Rosetta silent file (secondary structure, phi, psi, omega in degrees, C-alpha in Angstrom):
SEQUENCE: MSEKDTVTKEYMQNKETFADAFNFYLYDGEQVIKPEQLKPLDTTAIALPYGEDGKSVPVQKYRDVLKMATAMTDDHAAYLILGIENQSKIHYAMPVRNMLYDSLQYTAQVNQIAKSHRDEKDKAESSDEFLSGFYRTDKLLPVFTLTIYWGADEWTAPKDLHSMLAAEPGMLKFIDNYHLHLITPASISDSDFTKFHSELNAALKFIKYSNDNKELDRVLHDDIVYTDVSWETAEVISIMTGTEIPYNKEKGRVNVCKAVEDMKTEAMKKGILETLVGLVKDGFISLAEAAKRANMTVSEFEDKTGLKA
SCORE:     score description
SCORE:     0.000 S_00000001
   1 L     0.000  152.050  175.220   -8.566   -8.809   18.562 S_00000001
   2 L   -88.268  169.801 -179.267   -7.268   -5.553   17.277 S_00000001
   3 H   -65.269  -31.083  169.870   -9.553   -2.645   17.169 S_00000001
   4 H   -51.675  -61.720 -169.069   -9.792   -2.849   13.225 S_00000001
   5 H   -49.558  -51.331 -167.038  -10.837   -6.586   13.739 S_00000001
   6 H   -55.472  -66.489 -160.164  -13.340   -5.730   16.472 S_00000001
   7 H   -69.273  -27.498  178.479  -15.121   -2.756   14.622 S_00000001
   8 H   -88.043  -19.740  151.347  -15.611   -4.497   11.034 S_00000001
   9 H   -47.562  -66.604  175.353  -16.749   -7.509   12.991 S_00000001
  10 H   -55.664  -39.549 -170.609  -19.451   -5.723   14.523 S_00000001
  11 H   -70.471  -25.271 -171.247  -19.982   -3.679   11.782 S_00000001
  12 H   -91.724  -28.545  161.267  -20.718   -6.746    9.384 S_00000001
  13 H   -27.397  -57.178 -164.983  -22.927   -8.127   12.162 S_00000001
  14 L   -64.427  137.451 -168.347  -25.963   -5.931   11.013 S_00000001
  15 H   -70.676  -42.117  167.526  -28.268   -7.973    8.885 S_00000001
  16 H   -63.504  -43.172  174.930  -28.615   -5.099    6.093 S_00000001
  17 H   -63.082  -36.024  178.228  -24.907   -4.718    5.704 S_00000001
  18 H   -65.058  -55.359  176.522  -24.308   -8.502    5.677 S_00000001
  19 H   -55.127  -29.352 -166.436  -27.094   -9.001    2.953 S_00000001
  20 H   -88.403  -48.188  177.100  -25.942   -5.896    0.776 S_00000001
  21 H   -46.834  -54.929 -172.982  -22.094   -7.506    0.629 S_00000001
  22 H   -59.523  -57.105 -175.830  -23.544  -10.762   -0.626 S_00000001
  23 H   -47.803  -40.675 -176.592  -26.109   -9.169   -3.160 S_00000001
  24 H   -64.988  -41.247 -172.212  -23.581   -7.012   -4.295 S_00000001
  25 H   -70.274  -64.009 -155.778  -20.804   -9.865   -4.794 S_00000001
  26 H   -77.642  -48.296 -160.947  -23.359  -12.882   -5.938 S_00000001
  27 H  -118.815   22.491  164.097  -26.106  -10.851   -7.607 S_00000001
  28 L    55.158   42.500  170.216  -24.554   -7.553   -9.023 S_00000001
  29 L    95.821  -14.358 -179.903  -26.587   -5.337   -6.609 S_00000001
  30 L   -73.648  125.217 -176.440  -29.962   -7.340   -7.084 S_00000001
  31 L   -63.160   67.219 -166.143  -31.893   -7.657   -3.653 S_00000001
  32 L   -94.651  -32.406  166.338  -32.123  -11.404   -3.798 S_00000001
  33 E   -88.835  120.596 -176.029  -31.035  -12.031    0.048 S_00000001
  34 E  -104.351  142.573  164.035  -33.204  -10.229    2.318 S_00000001
  35 E   -30.026  -70.892 -173.897  -32.029   -9.087    5.583 S_00000001
  36 E   -53.190  -11.400  166.904  -34.913  -10.478    7.441 S_00000001
  37 E  -102.206   28.009  177.609  -34.178  -13.876    6.125 S_00000001
  38 E   -97.928  127.971  178.123  -30.923  -14.068    7.606 S_00000001
  39 E  -129.222  146.816 -164.591  -30.312  -15.920   10.858 S_00000001
  40 E   -87.345  131.815  170.527  -27.116  -15.897   13.008 S_00000001
  41 L   -88.661  156.455 -179.308  -25.022  -18.901   13.279 S_00000001
  42 L   -70.848  115.668 -176.184  -22.436  -20.287   15.689 S_00000001
  43 L   -80.855   22.312 -172.250  -19.171  -18.907   14.466 S_00000001
  44 E  -105.154  127.198  165.891  -17.312  -21.759   16.285 S_00000001
  45 E  -119.177  136.542  179.267  -16.232  -24.670   13.855 S_00000001
  46 E  -151.197  135.393  178.349  -14.651  -27.840   15.207 S_00000001
  47 E  -125.236  175.794  177.877  -13.667  -30.936   13.460 S_00000001
  48 L  -116.582   52.151 -167.546  -11.964  -34.271   14.379 S_00000001
  49 L   -80.082  158.906  174.266   -9.337  -35.220   12.111 S_00000001
  50 E   -70.371  118.438 -148.588   -6.815  -38.014   12.717 S_00000001
  51 L   -91.847 -178.815  177.986   -3.631  -37.268   14.390 S_00000001
  52 L   -62.220  -42.355  175.111   -0.314  -39.491   13.731 S_00000001
  53 L   -88.721   11.929 -179.842   -1.184  -41.998   16.260 S_00000001
  54 L    64.136   35.240  164.036   -4.723  -42.319   14.697 S_00000001
  55 L   -94.695  135.449  178.945   -6.276  -40.642   17.732 S_00000001
  56 E   -61.364  150.085 -164.483   -8.609  -37.867   16.914 S_00000001
  57 L  -123.514  114.210  165.140   -7.109  -34.061   17.208 S_00000001
  58 L   -84.495  147.039 -168.855   -9.491  -31.540   17.605 S_00000001
  59 E  -110.434   97.279 -178.819   -9.568  -28.278   15.184 S_00000001
  60 E  -111.700  133.327 -176.971  -11.508  -25.416   16.519 S_00000001
  61 E  -128.877  165.368  175.768  -11.559  -22.041   14.171 S_00000001
  62 E  -118.228  138.908  166.087  -13.716  -18.765   14.940 S_00000001
  63 L   -98.911  153.176  178.578  -15.346  -17.442   11.851 S_00000001
  64 L   -70.742  -64.204  167.562  -15.983  -13.529   12.017 S_00000001
  65 E  -143.646  134.236 -162.938  -19.544  -13.885   10.921 S_00000001
  66 E  -146.068  115.049 -170.307  -21.630  -16.602    9.860 S_00000001
  67 E  -119.237  157.668  166.407  -25.139  -16.493    9.001 S_00000001
  68 E   -92.039  117.453  166.979  -28.020  -18.967    7.414 S_00000001
  69 E  -109.529  153.240 -177.422  -29.743  -17.493    4.242 S_00000001
  70 E   -99.015   96.764  169.534  -32.872  -17.681    2.382 S_00000001
  71 E   -99.829  108.608 -172.916  -31.998  -16.727   -1.364 S_00000001
  72 E   -86.711  107.960  171.285  -35.318  -16.479   -3.638 S_00000001
  73 E  -106.790   99.814  171.203  -34.607  -17.213   -7.174 S_00000001
  74 L    78.599   14.960  179.074  -37.112  -17.905   -9.980 S_00000001
  75 L    94.590   -3.413 -173.627  -39.824  -18.531   -7.171 S_00000001
  76 E  -101.208  133.091  171.639  -37.350  -21.223   -5.636 S_00000001
  77 E   -88.833  116.007  163.669  -35.817  -20.936   -2.060 S_00000001
  78 E  -121.799  132.058  178.168  -32.219  -21.886   -1.814 S_00000001
  79 E   -77.541  127.518  161.489  -30.584  -22.290    1.724 S_00000001
  80 E  -120.190  141.898  162.297  -27.143  -20.955    2.106 S_00000001
  81 E   -98.301  125.432 -168.090  -24.515  -20.841    4.748 S_00000001
  82 E  -121.839  130.219 -176.003  -22.914  -17.549    4.370 S_00000001
  83 E  -132.315  153.462  164.834  -19.653  -16.394    6.217 S_00000001
  84 E  -118.610  128.484  171.772  -17.522  -13.225    6.125 S_00000001
  85 E  -114.518  130.258  179.504  -13.823  -12.732    6.919 S_00000001
  86 E   -97.227  141.755  178.302  -12.865   -9.503    7.540 S_00000001
  87 E  -134.761  114.731 -169.257   -9.212   -8.413    6.728 S_00000001
  88 L   -86.383  -35.967 -177.539   -7.718   -5.060    7.912 S_00000001
  89 L  -113.916  157.942  175.485   -4.058   -6.435    6.404 S_00000001
  90 L   -88.470  143.382 -177.126   -3.505   -8.621    3.221 S_00000001
  91 L  -125.606  108.675 -164.788   -3.154  -12.176    4.013 S_00000001
  92 L   -65.597   -9.009  179.320   -1.032  -14.175    1.781 S_00000001
  93 L  -124.157   26.674 -164.766   -2.474  -17.582    2.559 S_00000001
  94 H   -61.610  -61.151 -174.449   -6.227  -16.442    2.656 S_00000001
  95 H   -34.112  -49.438 -175.065   -7.427  -19.289    0.140 S_00000001
  96 H   -73.392  -47.838  177.794   -6.168  -21.972    2.350 S_00000001
  97 H   -65.391  -38.850  175.739   -7.484  -20.462    5.634 S_00000001
  98 H   -70.229  -27.278 -179.604  -11.167  -19.820    3.943 S_00000001
  99 H   -61.232  -45.370 -173.660  -10.841  -23.388    2.381 S_00000001
 100 H   -58.458  -56.192 -170.418  -10.361  -24.701    6.078 S_00000001
 101 H   -59.409  -46.575 -175.582  -13.238  -22.719    7.322 S_00000001
 102 H   -70.352  -32.869  167.072  -15.732  -24.207    4.740 S_00000001
 103 H   -43.197  -56.850 -163.826  -14.240  -27.508    5.207 S_00000001
 104 H   -60.305  -50.457 -175.867  -14.863  -27.533    8.836 S_00000001
 105 H   -58.204  -49.024 -178.791  -18.318  -26.244    8.127 S_00000001
 106 H   -56.109  -49.173  176.833  -19.354  -29.043    5.658 S_00000001
 107 H   -57.018  -33.924 -172.420  -17.885  -31.633    8.340 S_00000001
 108 H   -83.684  -14.819  177.221  -20.003  -30.248   10.855 S_00000001
 109 H   -83.232  -11.620  164.625  -22.976  -30.660    8.757 S_00000001
 110 H   -61.978  -61.458  170.695  -22.008  -34.170    8.192 S_00000001
 111 H   -56.575  -21.148 -159.505  -21.815  -34.803   11.645 S_00000001
 112 H  -103.042  -26.005 -179.283  -24.950  -33.341   12.744 S_00000001
 113 H   -71.236  -37.631  173.127  -26.831  -35.148    9.815 S_00000001
 114 H   -63.528  -39.644 -178.731  -25.284  -38.466   11.201 S_00000001
 115 H   -67.674  -31.561  179.259  -26.372  -37.632   14.828 S_00000001
 116 H   -70.958  -30.896  167.223  -29.770  -36.869   13.641 S_00000001
 117 H   -73.656  -29.910  164.147  -30.157  -40.285   12.112 S_00000001
 118 H   -58.640  -41.608 -175.250  -28.959  -41.784   15.238 S_00000001
 119 H   -76.970  -27.470  168.237  -31.073  -40.114   17.462 S_00000001
 120 H   -81.700  -13.618  165.274  -34.136  -40.609   15.173 S_00000001
 121 L    67.500   51.427  167.888  -32.986  -44.245   14.989 S_00000001
 122 L   -72.341  122.634 -155.320  -33.187  -43.953   11.079 S_00000001
 123 L   -89.867  118.065 -179.089  -32.815  -47.339    9.479 S_00000001
 124 L   -73.477  143.125  167.167  -30.017  -47.249    6.857 S_00000001
 125 L   -57.161  -31.240 -162.945  -30.363  -48.964    3.431 S_00000001
 126 L  -149.326  157.515  170.504  -27.014  -50.514    3.290 S_00000001
 127 H   -60.287  -28.870 -175.493  -23.845  -51.172    5.628 S_00000001
 128 H   -66.786  -49.074 -172.642  -22.147  -48.398    3.782 S_00000001
 129 H   -64.402  -35.307  179.972  -24.717  -45.868    4.748 S_00000001
 130 H   -72.291  -41.077 -178.310  -24.705  -47.216    8.254 S_00000001
 131 H   -64.220  -41.853  168.052  -20.985  -47.023    8.462 S_00000001
 132 H   -79.693  -14.528 -175.234  -20.580  -43.344    7.088 S_00000001
 133 L    72.101  -21.293 -166.277  -23.749  -42.053    8.819 S_00000001
 134 L  -103.194  101.224 -173.287  -24.179  -40.214    5.826 S_00000001
 135 L   -77.485  155.975  172.967  -27.071  -41.461    3.522 S_00000001
 136 L   -52.733  -36.688 -179.400  -27.200  -41.447   -0.207 S_00000001
 137 L   -60.698  -30.438  177.294  -30.221  -39.245    0.039 S_00000001
 138 L   -63.319  158.027 -173.767  -28.568  -36.652    2.267 S_00000001
 139 L  -137.691  151.377  178.769  -27.763  -33.255    1.126 S_00000001
 140 L  -113.200  171.646  171.031  -25.562  -30.631    2.472 S_00000001
 141 L   -98.510  138.661 -177.252  -26.168  -26.702    2.283 S_00000001
 142 L   -57.719  126.305 -174.828  -24.052  -24.716    0.061 S_00000001
 143 E  -114.944  128.252  165.292  -21.073  -22.929    2.304 S_00000001
 144 E  -146.849  140.750 -161.987  -19.763  -19.611    0.784 S_00000001
 145 E  -116.531  109.736  171.221  -17.167  -17.426    2.234 S_00000001
 146 E  -109.730  102.483 -177.493  -16.687  -13.834    1.355 S_00000001
 147 E   -81.551  127.783 -179.703  -13.692  -11.980    2.471 S_00000001
 148 E  -102.825  119.201  158.391  -13.738   -8.199    2.771 S_00000001
 149 E   -69.946  112.893 -173.379  -10.565   -6.136    2.585 S_00000001
 150 L  -101.748   29.785  178.092  -10.835   -2.911    4.476 S_00000001
 151 L  -109.670  159.748  173.495   -7.472   -1.229    3.226 S_00000001
 152 L   -64.391  -38.611  175.343   -7.050    1.172    0.467 S_00000001
 153 L   -69.389  163.585 -176.649   -4.491   -0.506   -1.618 S_00000001
 154 L   -70.012  149.294  165.408   -4.784   -3.401   -4.243 S_00000001
 155 L   -65.515  119.265  174.755   -4.949   -6.870   -2.781 S_00000001
 156 L   -95.685  -17.647 -168.897   -1.554   -8.410   -3.892 S_00000001
 157 L   -85.198  129.136 -174.644   -1.910  -11.762   -2.367 S_00000001
 158 L   -24.349  126.905 -175.507   -3.002  -15.170   -4.072 S_00000001
 159 L  -103.271    9.424  179.735   -6.911  -15.159   -5.030 S_00000001
 160 E  -160.167  169.956 -177.359   -6.848  -19.224   -5.477 S_00000001
 161 L   -83.622  -26.265 -155.861   -5.016  -22.314   -4.160 S_00000001
 162 H   -87.455  -40.576  176.575   -3.675  -23.104   -7.346 S_00000001
 163 H   -65.915  -15.393 -169.563   -1.493  -19.725   -7.177 S_00000001
 164 H  -112.664    7.475  164.981    0.096  -20.786   -3.848 S_00000001
 165 L   -80.993  134.861  175.646    0.995  -24.226   -5.254 S_00000001
 166 L  -101.789   96.538  176.552    4.788  -25.197   -6.359 S_00000001
 167 L  -154.911  146.725  173.655    3.446  -27.666   -8.901 S_00000001
 168 L   -62.774  125.979 -173.845    3.816  -28.233  -12.581 S_00000001
 169 L   -47.478  -25.237 -177.851    1.339  -26.788  -14.749 S_00000001
 170 L   -67.942  -48.236  165.291    0.442  -30.050  -16.076 S_00000001
 171 H   -47.007  -33.755 -163.397   -0.175  -31.336  -12.504 S_00000001
 172 H   -82.712   -4.523 -175.594   -2.618  -28.631  -11.630 S_00000001
 173 H   -90.611  -11.716  166.595   -5.388  -29.756  -13.746 S_00000001
 174 H   -99.428    8.495  174.701   -5.626  -32.775  -11.490 S_00000001
 175 L  -112.640  119.949  176.086   -5.762  -30.860   -8.179 S_00000001
 176 L   -53.439  141.284 -179.123   -8.922  -29.003   -7.310 S_00000001
 177 L   -86.858  141.230  170.876   -8.852  -25.483   -7.095 S_00000001
 178 L  -126.573  132.823 -179.419  -10.335  -23.116   -4.268 S_00000001
 179 E   -97.568  134.766  177.431  -11.119  -19.486   -5.441 S_00000001
 180 L   -90.871  136.633  175.600  -11.027  -16.698   -2.854 S_00000001
 181 E  -105.281  120.408 -143.016  -14.233  -14.611   -3.274 S_00000001
 182 E  -140.767  113.198  172.628  -12.891  -11.252   -2.416 S_00000001
 183 E  -105.860  121.809 -169.058  -14.324   -7.486   -2.015 S_00000001
 184 L  -128.707  116.696  169.215  -11.390   -4.960   -2.157 S_00000001
 185 H   -52.318  -28.473  161.922  -12.543   -1.030   -2.394 S_00000001
 186 H   -54.915  -31.158  166.979   -9.530   -0.498   -4.662 S_00000001
 187 H   -87.505    4.507 -165.275  -11.296   -2.642   -7.267 S_00000001
 188 L  -111.047  123.292 -176.407  -14.715   -1.247   -7.093 S_00000001
 189 L   -86.692  164.233 -162.315  -15.421    1.432   -9.758 S_00000001
 190 L   -68.870  -25.951  173.518  -17.617    4.514   -8.901 S_00000001
 191 L   -57.659  -49.247  176.581  -20.316    3.173  -11.156 S_00000001
 192 H   -60.244  -34.439 -179.905  -20.226   -0.311   -9.209 S_00000001
 193 H   -64.255  -19.803 -174.240  -20.539    1.379   -5.789 S_00000001
 194 H   -75.512   -9.055  175.689  -23.921    2.368   -6.769 S_00000001
 195 H   -96.620    3.234  153.975  -25.059   -1.448   -6.415 S_00000001
 196 L   -76.322  151.461 -166.147  -24.709   -1.208   -2.725 S_00000001
 197 L  -133.305    5.066 -173.287  -28.176   -0.386   -1.059 S_00000001
 198 L  -125.804 -178.941  176.488  -26.460    0.126    2.483 S_00000001
 199 L   -91.559   14.326  169.705  -24.072    2.401    3.935 S_00000001
 200 H   -76.383   -4.664  160.876  -21.352   -0.094    3.413 S_00000001
 201 H   -69.859  -33.784  175.308  -21.013    2.011    0.186 S_00000001
 202 H   -64.307  -63.519  173.206  -20.021    4.780    1.956 S_00000001
 203 H   -52.172  -66.458 -157.910  -17.357    3.079    4.247 S_00000001
 204 H   -68.993  -22.443 -179.992  -15.738    1.261    1.262 S_00000001
 205 H   -72.644  -43.702 -169.147  -15.852    4.317   -1.147 S_00000001
 206 H   -70.739  -50.147  171.337  -14.214    6.696    1.472 S_00000001
 207 H   -47.214  -41.424 -178.769  -11.407    3.818    2.043 S_00000001
 208 H   -62.154  -43.125 -165.465  -10.769    3.624   -1.518 S_00000001
 209 H  -103.368    3.303  176.898   -9.950    7.449   -1.988 S_00000001
 210 L   -46.955  -28.559 -170.647   -8.504    7.674    1.707 S_00000001
 211 L  -109.124   16.808 -171.593   -5.050    8.080    0.426 S_00000001
 212 L  -141.415   88.951 -158.928   -5.957   10.578   -2.422 S_00000001
 213 H   -63.963  -44.862 -176.482   -6.997   13.847   -0.666 S_00000001
 214 H   -63.766  -38.663  173.731   -8.010   15.289   -3.951 S_00000001
 215 H   -75.574  -42.921 -170.830  -10.532   12.261   -5.322 S_00000001
 216 H   -79.110  -21.145  171.908  -11.782   12.024   -1.556 S_00000001
 217 H   -63.442  -52.380 -172.606  -12.742   15.685   -1.673 S_00000001
 218 H   -56.122  -42.351 -174.389  -14.708   15.283   -4.859 S_00000001
 219 H   -61.178  -45.244 -172.795  -16.346   11.883   -3.321 S_00000001
 220 H   -73.906  -27.639  173.205  -17.446   13.923   -0.245 S_00000001
 221 H   -67.888  -42.786 -170.368  -18.662   16.569   -2.298 S_00000001
 222 H   -91.663  -23.553  178.583  -20.494   14.758   -4.862 S_00000001
 223 L  -105.802  111.231  173.166  -22.380   11.845   -2.753 S_00000001
 224 H   -43.320  -37.017 -151.002  -24.857   13.409   -0.511 S_00000001
 225 H   -64.267  -29.631 -159.495  -24.876    9.887    1.626 S_00000001
 226 H   -94.143    1.773  173.769  -21.662   11.549    3.456 S_00000001
 227 H   -80.040   -6.292 -161.789  -23.801   14.471    4.861 S_00000001
 228 L  -173.246   79.434  169.863  -25.906   12.061    7.168 S_00000001
 229 E  -112.722  168.953 -178.656  -24.177    8.482    7.927 S_00000001
 230 E   -76.581  144.334  170.465  -24.789    6.285   10.906 S_00000001
 231 H   -44.015  -43.827 -170.358  -22.233    6.587   14.044 S_00000001
 232 H   -63.959  -31.208  170.019  -21.287    2.605   13.134 S_00000001
 233 H   -92.239  -17.664  167.011  -20.044    3.776    9.674 S_00000001
 234 H   -81.181  -17.221  166.310  -18.305    6.851   10.757 S_00000001
 235 H   -66.581  -38.822 -169.639  -16.520    4.630   13.231 S_00000001
 236 H   -79.851  -40.705  178.736  -15.322    2.059   10.724 S_00000001
 237 H   -50.366  -36.044 -157.948  -14.389    5.030    8.428 S_00000001
 238 H   -97.794  -25.700  170.908  -12.497    6.819   11.043 S_00000001
 239 H   -66.912  -48.910  172.636  -10.733    3.455   12.679 S_00000001
 240 H   -65.290  -49.965 -177.556   -9.907    2.071    9.198 S_00000001
 241 L   -88.872   -2.852 -171.502   -8.394    5.016    7.487 S_00000001
 242 L    73.773   14.069  166.577   -6.962    6.813   10.578 S_00000001
 243 L   -82.806  140.731 -177.058   -9.314    9.929   10.076 S_00000001
 244 L   -93.787   74.130 -172.147  -10.379   11.697   13.076 S_00000001
 245 L   -91.098  119.794  177.760  -14.033   11.711   12.453 S_00000001
 246 L   -76.686  148.289  174.946  -15.732   12.484   15.907 S_00000001
 247 L  -132.181  159.605  177.160  -18.841   10.327   16.413 S_00000001
 248 L  -140.734  112.584  169.766  -21.386   10.141   19.317 S_00000001
 249 L   -51.702  -27.010 -166.505  -23.419    6.988   19.907 S_00000001
 250 L   -80.007  -48.854 -178.950  -26.066    9.103   21.729 S_00000001
 251 L   -79.799  -25.983  179.254  -26.658   11.612   18.645 S_00000001
 252 L    68.718  -52.696  174.267  -26.345    8.475   16.092 S_00000001
 253 E   -78.441  134.719 -178.323  -26.053   10.545   12.967 S_00000001
 254 E  -128.229  142.218  172.995  -22.629   12.086   11.669 S_00000001
 255 L  -105.598   86.743 -179.157  -22.132   14.573    8.968 S_00000001
 256 H   -55.053  -41.931 -167.365  -18.694   13.256    7.583 S_00000001
 257 H   -63.451  -32.128  172.004  -18.412   15.757    5.054 S_00000001
 258 H   -73.768  -33.736  179.024  -18.137   18.713    8.144 S_00000001
 259 H   -65.166  -43.355  175.851  -16.068   16.549   10.032 S_00000001
 260 H   -75.465  -32.678  173.738  -13.317   16.228    7.523 S_00000001
 261 H   -66.270  -43.136  166.242  -13.404   19.921    6.735 S_00000001
 262 H   -47.698  -28.575  179.497  -13.095   20.744   10.106 S_00000001
 263 H   -71.523  -39.444  173.173  -10.181   18.596   10.766 S_00000001
 264 H   -61.133  -52.657  178.751   -8.480   20.407    7.503 S_00000001
 265 H   -39.296  -54.997 -171.106   -9.370   23.786    9.348 S_00000001
 266 H   -83.745   -6.975  170.948   -7.785   22.653   12.588 S_00000001
 267 H   -63.868  -50.047  177.393   -4.862   21.064   10.766 S_00000001
 268 H   -63.164  -38.170 -179.356   -4.315   24.537    9.008 S_00000001
 269 H   -68.977  -37.078  174.478   -4.528   26.446   12.194 S_00000001
 270 H   -45.631  -62.192 -175.634   -2.116   24.027   13.786 S_00000001
 271 H   -50.370  -50.708  177.568    0.439   24.496   10.915 S_00000001
 272 H   -69.101  -34.048  173.687    0.227   28.365   11.208 S_00000001
 273 H   -65.949  -42.461 -173.665    0.567   28.500   14.997 S_00000001
 274 H   -59.305  -42.615 -170.812    3.401   26.120   14.752 S_00000001
 275 H   -70.363  -36.591  166.301    5.170   28.513   12.094 S_00000001
 276 H   -47.800  -43.606  170.577    4.390   31.531   14.313 S_00000001
 277 H   -60.024  -50.767 -169.228    6.026   29.766   17.357 S_00000001
 278 H   -65.956  -45.001  177.539    9.128   29.026   15.426 S_00000001
 279 H   -47.135  -65.871 -178.103    9.263   33.044   14.407 S_00000001
 280 H   -45.149  -52.928 -175.994    8.903   34.010   17.934 S_00000001
 281 H   -61.261  -42.737 -168.014   11.621   31.343   19.258 S_00000001
 282 L   -82.532    0.654  176.479   13.992   32.618   16.386 S_00000001
 283 L    75.726    9.775  178.702   13.460   36.385   17.430 S_00000001
 284 L   -69.314  -34.878  166.407   12.009   37.247   14.167 S_00000001
 285 L  -144.207  166.344 -179.498    8.853   38.724   15.379 S_00000001
 286 L   -79.735  157.418 -178.666    7.432   39.453   19.060 S_00000001
 287 H   -63.724  -25.192  171.414    5.008   37.309   20.968 S_00000001
 288 H   -64.249  -43.556  160.414    2.509   40.145   20.628 S_00000001
 289 H   -41.373  -57.655  173.926    2.973   40.201   17.158 S_00000001
 290 H   -50.590  -45.620  161.505    2.432   36.504   16.840 S_00000001
 291 H   -42.571  -72.067  175.118   -0.666   36.898   18.578 S_00000001
 292 H   -32.965  -62.064 -169.461   -1.992   39.501   16.430 S_00000001
 293 H   -69.662  -13.901  175.893   -1.347   37.416   13.310 S_00000001
 294 L  -101.724   24.858 -179.860   -3.155   34.355   14.887 S_00000001
 295 L    39.949   51.609  174.222   -6.242   36.670   15.927 S_00000001
 296 L  -133.419  175.880  171.020   -5.741   35.828   19.410 S_00000001
 297 L   -77.634 -178.527  158.461   -4.909   37.841   22.594 S_00000001
 298 H   -55.246  -69.036 -174.431   -1.527   37.575   24.123 S_00000001
 299 H   -57.440  -43.294  171.123   -2.777   35.480   26.874 S_00000001
 300 H   -55.660  -45.373  167.499   -4.786   33.163   24.488 S_00000001
 301 H   -56.431  -45.737  173.262   -1.669   32.774   22.320 S_00000001
 302 H   -64.996  -55.168  170.219    0.271   31.791   25.472 S_00000001
 303 H   -41.510  -46.608 -167.539   -2.379   29.322   26.702 S_00000001
 304 H   -69.331  -41.539 -153.398   -2.508   27.689   23.095 S_00000001
 305 H  -121.010    2.133 -162.781    1.283   27.542   22.565 S_00000001
 306 L    52.000   -3.774  174.242    2.818   27.470   25.659 S_00000001
 307 L   -81.125  141.267  172.385    5.136   30.331   25.213 S_00000001
 308 L  -119.463  158.386 -171.935    5.373   33.176   27.820 S_00000001
 309 L   -95.041    0.000    0.000    6.415   36.541   27.067 S_00000001
């Protein structure tokens, strides 16, 4: 796995962050899914479809993050299997990829129910139930996969299966569609960012404006959250945007605003030094004059630039 894949996977393992993403997407920010009601699940999905010779061929896929959730709506509990797929790059076959993940999860449920009937020696009411292993009264838990794109640009890939098919419009009505459920920073408005209740808000908003220095400055100065974020959020911002934000796991909290300002100051100083070095090399000013303009001693200037008198 790449560094970007690893850091986003670890970040979304956090229960508060995981719940926040689904509450934003499914419930418009309402806190329906509670972090304490989430239980981690095995991210390995295995199915046994038949190959050309009739023999079973194992298919094994690994989800990024998978959890069992209890969502309370109108005093009724709904049990869901929720998965997150993180994308640091645009994937042009994402609908098919996620459809496979969901299908494997449903297949695993069917197999588990059939195994449970065998283990409990449940009596089938018909030969059809006995042969399928799945009884008429059996039900599956809904599976919902949410893709989070961690890039600043627009998602230009297909968002449903129909968009990928080379089929006549009249034929599409007979083919079941599969929709990609997607969160992309570029598509979130400033007002909608307030619907997040975790630091996922800070991470995605920084990513959205990371290619626009003017807008990023506005966001950093307007949103107080950036003065105090966890090192995990600082790490995600740093790695996903290429912004060199220093973070320390021991200290825990990071002032992103100050880190960005310090980075700009350093870049400006570096640019001034590079200009002075060029003037010295071209013979326009002496090394002593360059050191004076840089507010350094000659020795300090030499150490910093590698030039020698």
